[in-house]
Every structure is written in structure tokens, then in C-alpha cells.
Coordinates of C-alpha atoms in Angstrom, one line a residue:
M1 CA 90.1 114.6 8.9
F2 CA 92.4 116.6 6.6
A3 CA 94.5 115.5 3.6
N4 CA 92.5 112.3 3.1
S5 CA 89.5 113.6 1.1
R6 CA 88.4 111.6 -1.9
S7 CA 87.6 113.2 -5.2
V8 CA 83.9 113.5 -6.3
T9 CA 82.7 110.4 -8.1
S10 CA 79.7 110.6 -10.5
N11 CA 78.1 108.6 -13.3
Q12 CA 78.1 111.8 -15.4
T13 CA 81.0 112.3 -17.7
G14 CA 79.8 115.7 -19.2
I15 CA 77.1 118.3 -18.8
H16 CA 73.7 116.7 -18.3
N17 CA 71.8 116.0 -21.4
D18 CA 68.6 117.4 -19.9
L19 CA 70.1 120.6 -18.5
E20 CA 68.9 123.0 -21.3
R21 CA 65.4 121.6 -21.3
V22 CA 65.1 121.8 -17.5
V23 CA 66.5 125.3 -17.2
H24 CA 64.2 126.6 -20.0
R25 CA 61.2 125.0 -18.3
H26 CA 61.9 126.7 -15.0
L27 CA 62.6 130.1 -16.7
Q28 CA 59.2 129.9 -18.4
R29 CA 57.1 128.6 -15.4
P30 CA 57.4 130.4 -12.1
W31 CA 57.5 128.1 -9.1
Q32 CA 54.3 128.2 -7.1
A33 CA 55.0 125.8 -4.2
P34 CA 53.8 126.9 -0.7
I35 CA 56.3 128.6 1.6
A36 CA 57.1 126.6 4.8
D37 CA 56.2 128.2 8.1
H38 CA 59.7 128.0 9.4
D39 CA 61.0 129.8 6.4
A40 CA 58.5 132.6 6.9
Q41 CA 59.5 132.9 10.5
A42 CA 63.2 133.0 9.6
F43 CA 62.5 135.7 7.0
A44 CA 60.6 137.7 9.6
Q45 CA 63.6 137.5 11.9
L46 CA 65.8 138.6 9.0
Q47 CA 63.5 141.6 8.2
Q48 CA 63.6 142.8 11.8
W49 CA 67.4 142.4 12.1
R50 CA 68.0 144.2 8.8
Q51 CA 65.7 147.1 9.9
V52 CA 67.6 147.5 13.2
Q53 CA 71.0 147.3 11.5
G54 CA 70.2 149.6 8.6
G55 CA 68.1 148.6 5.6
D56 CA 70.1 150.8 3.3
R57 CA 73.4 148.9 3.9
P58 CA 74.6 146.5 1.2
L59 CA 73.2 143.0 1.7
M60 CA 75.4 139.9 1.2
L61 CA 74.1 136.3 1.4
D62 CA 76.2 133.2 2.2
S63 CA 73.8 130.4 1.2
G64 CA 74.6 127.0 2.7
C65 CA 77.0 128.5 5.2
G66 CA 77.5 125.4 7.3
T67 CA 79.3 126.4 10.6
G68 CA 79.6 130.0 9.4
R69 CA 83.4 130.2 8.7
S70 CA 82.9 131.8 5.3
S71 CA 80.1 134.1 6.6
L72 CA 82.3 135.4 9.4
L73 CA 85.2 136.1 7.0
L74 CA 82.8 137.9 4.6
A75 CA 81.4 140.1 7.4
S76 CA 84.9 140.9 8.6
Q77 CA 86.0 141.9 5.2
H78 CA 83.0 144.1 4.6
P79 CA 82.0 145.9 7.8
E80 CA 79.9 148.4 5.8
A81 CA 77.6 145.5 4.6
L82 CA 75.1 143.3 6.3
V83 CA 76.0 139.6 5.9
V84 CA 73.5 136.7 6.3
G85 CA 74.8 133.2 6.6
V86 CA 72.0 130.7 5.9
D87 CA 71.9 127.0 6.6
Q88 CA 69.1 124.5 7.1
S89 CA 71.0 122.5 9.8
A90 CA 70.5 123.6 13.4
V91 CA 73.4 121.4 14.4
R92 CA 75.9 123.1 12.1
L93 CA 74.7 126.6 13.2
E94 CA 75.0 125.6 16.8
R95 CA 78.6 124.5 16.1
A96 CA 79.1 128.0 14.8
S97 CA 78.0 129.6 18.0
R98 CA 80.5 127.4 19.9
R99 CA 83.3 127.9 17.4
F100 CA 83.0 131.7 17.2
Q101 CA 82.2 133.1 20.5
A102 CA 81.5 136.7 19.4
L103 CA 80.0 137.4 16.0
P104 CA 80.3 140.9 14.5
D105 CA 77.1 143.0 14.6
N106 CA 76.9 143.0 10.9
L107 CA 76.5 139.2 10.7
L108 CA 73.3 137.1 11.2
L109 CA 73.4 133.3 11.1
L110 CA 70.0 132.1 10.2
R111 CA 68.4 128.7 10.0
A112 CA 66.2 128.4 6.9
D113 CA 65.9 126.5 3.7
C114 CA 67.6 128.6 1.0
A115 CA 64.9 128.0 -1.6
G116 CA 62.2 129.3 0.7
L117 CA 64.2 132.3 1.9
W118 CA 65.2 133.3 -1.6
R119 CA 61.6 133.4 -2.7
L120 CA 60.6 135.5 0.3
M121 CA 63.4 137.9 -0.3
A122 CA 62.5 138.2 -4.0
G123 CA 58.9 138.7 -3.2
E124 CA 59.8 141.8 -1.2
G125 CA 62.0 143.1 -4.0
W126 CA 65.3 142.7 -2.1
Q127 CA 68.5 142.9 -4.1
L128 CA 71.8 141.4 -3.1
H129 CA 75.2 143.1 -3.4
R130 CA 76.9 139.7 -3.2
H131 CA 75.8 136.1 -3.1
Q132 CA 78.1 133.2 -2.4
I133 CA 77.2 129.5 -2.6
L134 CA 80.2 127.6 -1.5
Y135 CA 79.0 124.1 -0.7
P136 CA 81.3 122.2 -3.0
N137 CA 79.8 119.0 -4.5
P138 CA 76.0 118.6 -4.2
W139 CA 74.1 115.7 -5.7
P140 CA 76.7 114.2 -8.0
K141 CA 74.5 111.4 -9.4
S142 CA 73.0 112.1 -12.8
A143 CA 69.5 111.3 -11.6
H144 CA 69.8 114.3 -9.2
L145 CA 70.1 117.1 -11.7
K146 CA 66.9 118.7 -10.5
R147 CA 68.2 118.9 -6.9
R148 CA 71.2 121.0 -7.9
W149 CA 70.4 124.8 -7.8
H150 CA 70.7 125.3 -11.5
G151 CA 68.3 122.4 -12.1
H152 CA 65.9 123.4 -9.3
P153 CA 62.7 125.4 -10.0
V154 CA 64.0 128.1 -7.7
W155 CA 66.8 128.9 -10.2
P156 CA 65.0 132.0 -11.7
T157 CA 64.3 133.4 -8.3
M158 CA 67.9 133.1 -7.2
L159 CA 69.0 134.9 -10.4
S160 CA 66.4 137.7 -9.7
L161 CA 68.1 138.6 -6.4
G162 CA 71.0 139.9 -8.4
G163 CA 74.5 140.8 -7.1
E164 CA 77.9 139.4 -7.6
L165 CA 77.6 135.6 -7.6
E166 CA 80.5 133.4 -6.5
M167 CA 80.4 129.6 -6.3
R168 CA 83.3 127.3 -5.4
S169 CA 83.7 123.5 -5.8
N170 CA 86.2 120.7 -6.2
W171 CA 83.9 119.2 -8.8
L172 CA 84.6 121.0 -12.1
L173 CA 81.6 119.5 -13.9
Y174 CA 79.2 121.0 -11.4
L175 CA 80.5 124.5 -12.0
Q176 CA 80.6 123.9 -15.8
E177 CA 76.9 123.1 -15.6
V178 CA 76.2 126.3 -13.6
Q179 CA 78.1 128.2 -16.2
E180 CA 76.0 126.7 -19.0
A181 CA 72.8 127.2 -17.0
L182 CA 73.7 130.9 -16.6
A183 CA 74.4 131.2 -20.3
I184 CA 71.0 129.7 -21.1
S185 CA 69.6 132.4 -18.7
G186 CA 71.4 135.1 -20.6
I187 CA 74.3 135.6 -18.1
R188 CA 78.0 135.3 -18.7
A189 CA 80.1 133.6 -16.1
Q190 CA 83.9 133.2 -15.6
L191 CA 85.3 129.9 -14.4
S192 CA 88.9 129.5 -13.2
E193 CA 91.1 127.3 -11.1
L194 CA 91.9 128.7 -7.6
P195 CA 95.6 129.1 -6.9
V196 CA 96.9 126.3 -4.7
Q197 CA 97.9 128.6 -1.9
S198 CA 94.7 130.7 -1.9
E199 CA 93.0 131.2 1.5
P200 CA 90.3 128.6 2.0
L201 CA 86.8 130.1 2.7
T202 CA 85.3 126.9 4.1
D203 CA 86.5 123.8 6.0
F204 CA 85.6 121.8 2.9
E205 CA 87.9 123.9 0.7
E206 CA 90.7 123.6 3.2
K207 CA 90.3 119.9 3.3
Y208 CA 90.3 119.5 -0.4
Q209 CA 93.3 121.8 -0.7
A210 CA 95.2 119.7 1.8
S211 CA 94.3 116.6 -0.1
G212 CA 95.9 117.9 -3.2
Q213 CA 92.6 118.5 -5.1
V214 CA 92.0 121.4 -7.4
N215 CA 89.3 123.9 -6.2
W216 CA 87.4 125.9 -8.8
R217 CA 85.7 129.3 -8.7
L218 CA 82.8 130.6 -10.8
T219 CA 81.9 134.3 -10.8
A220 CA 79.1 136.2 -12.5
S221 CA 77.2 139.5 -12.3
L222 CA 73.5 138.7 -12.0

């Protein structure tokens, strides 16, 4: 499984030509799509959990958390905060429950679509202390720009949640696009290469590191 991961391949050689137009359109036109019932149910679960654990505690979100490795690490590093790991895959979250037998009280792993959950959180005026999006190489084909978070209509909603944003990837162009989309949105971001021996936050990152690939880190204050 490890040390044999291929680099990202894409028919894009630079930042997408449509990026600026797409980002501007989403900034100017709020997304009005209906919220799915399962996302509303997940948000109700999150609201109840947050109320029990303490609604005044800093809230940290790990979007696309997979099997929860990064979420558990974040919760362990910040016991004063409430950490929510979100993934749309029940299979991955079930693997998390088997892999980590006892989750800390300040961690909730939640099945939901990130886009729907972000909209519900924003609708209630929630603000994040930290937001990490660590899935490394989504939608590398040029035709799939609008499926990447910075090309998706939920982009302004994600920004409105605030907090310290961190994204990681082994695909530099992806994070360069995020950096440009943030600039279009009036936000400065820093992009840097992760040290070779840095602690991996996810299984993906560990695999790419073992394969000799460079991992990249983008940070911004939203």
C-alpha cells in the first residue's frame, strides 16, 4: 500500500482559465439549492452534541476526514476545543470506529455532505476556530473545476465560517488554485512545502511521503 503511490496526473498545466469567472459568479450569487434531509439530520445531531459538550468552546472542523485519523489528532492536540470530523462515506467512518476504539469526548465523527453541513452551520451564524480540508487531490481533470471546493457554489459559504484554514495536498496546482481563489475573494494565503520528515496528518499524506512525493500546505485566516 505504501511507497508506491503515483503522482497526480491532470490535463491542466496551469491555473484554470475559468477560475476567476467562476469564483466571481459564486461570490455574487448565493447558492439556493435545497438542503438534503440527511444533512439536516446530521446538523441536528451536531447541534445537540455541541450543546451538551459546551457551545462556548472553540469549534474546529475537519472536512472530508475519511477514517478520522486527522480528527483524532486535532482533538488530542486541542482538548479545550470541540472537533467535528465530517465525511460523506459511512464505510470510512465505520472503519474509524474499528480503528480507534475510544474517541475523546471532544470529538464527533459525523456522516454528512460537507456542502450541506457548511450551509446549515452558516445559516445559524456559527463561526469556526479552525477548518482543515486535507483530502489531497480532488477532481484533477480540467472539466471538473466546478467540483473542486474553490470552484463550487458553496465556496462563499465556506469562507463565511471563518477560522484558520489549512489545506494539504500532493498536487501543487490544486493549492495554487485555492490560493488564487482566496485572493479573488479578498483573502491572502500562504503556500509552502511541508518538511520531508513532518508528521503526516492523514493516511494519504503518509503514503505520499513514503513514495517520495512532496506534500504542500496552504494556510489562511478567513
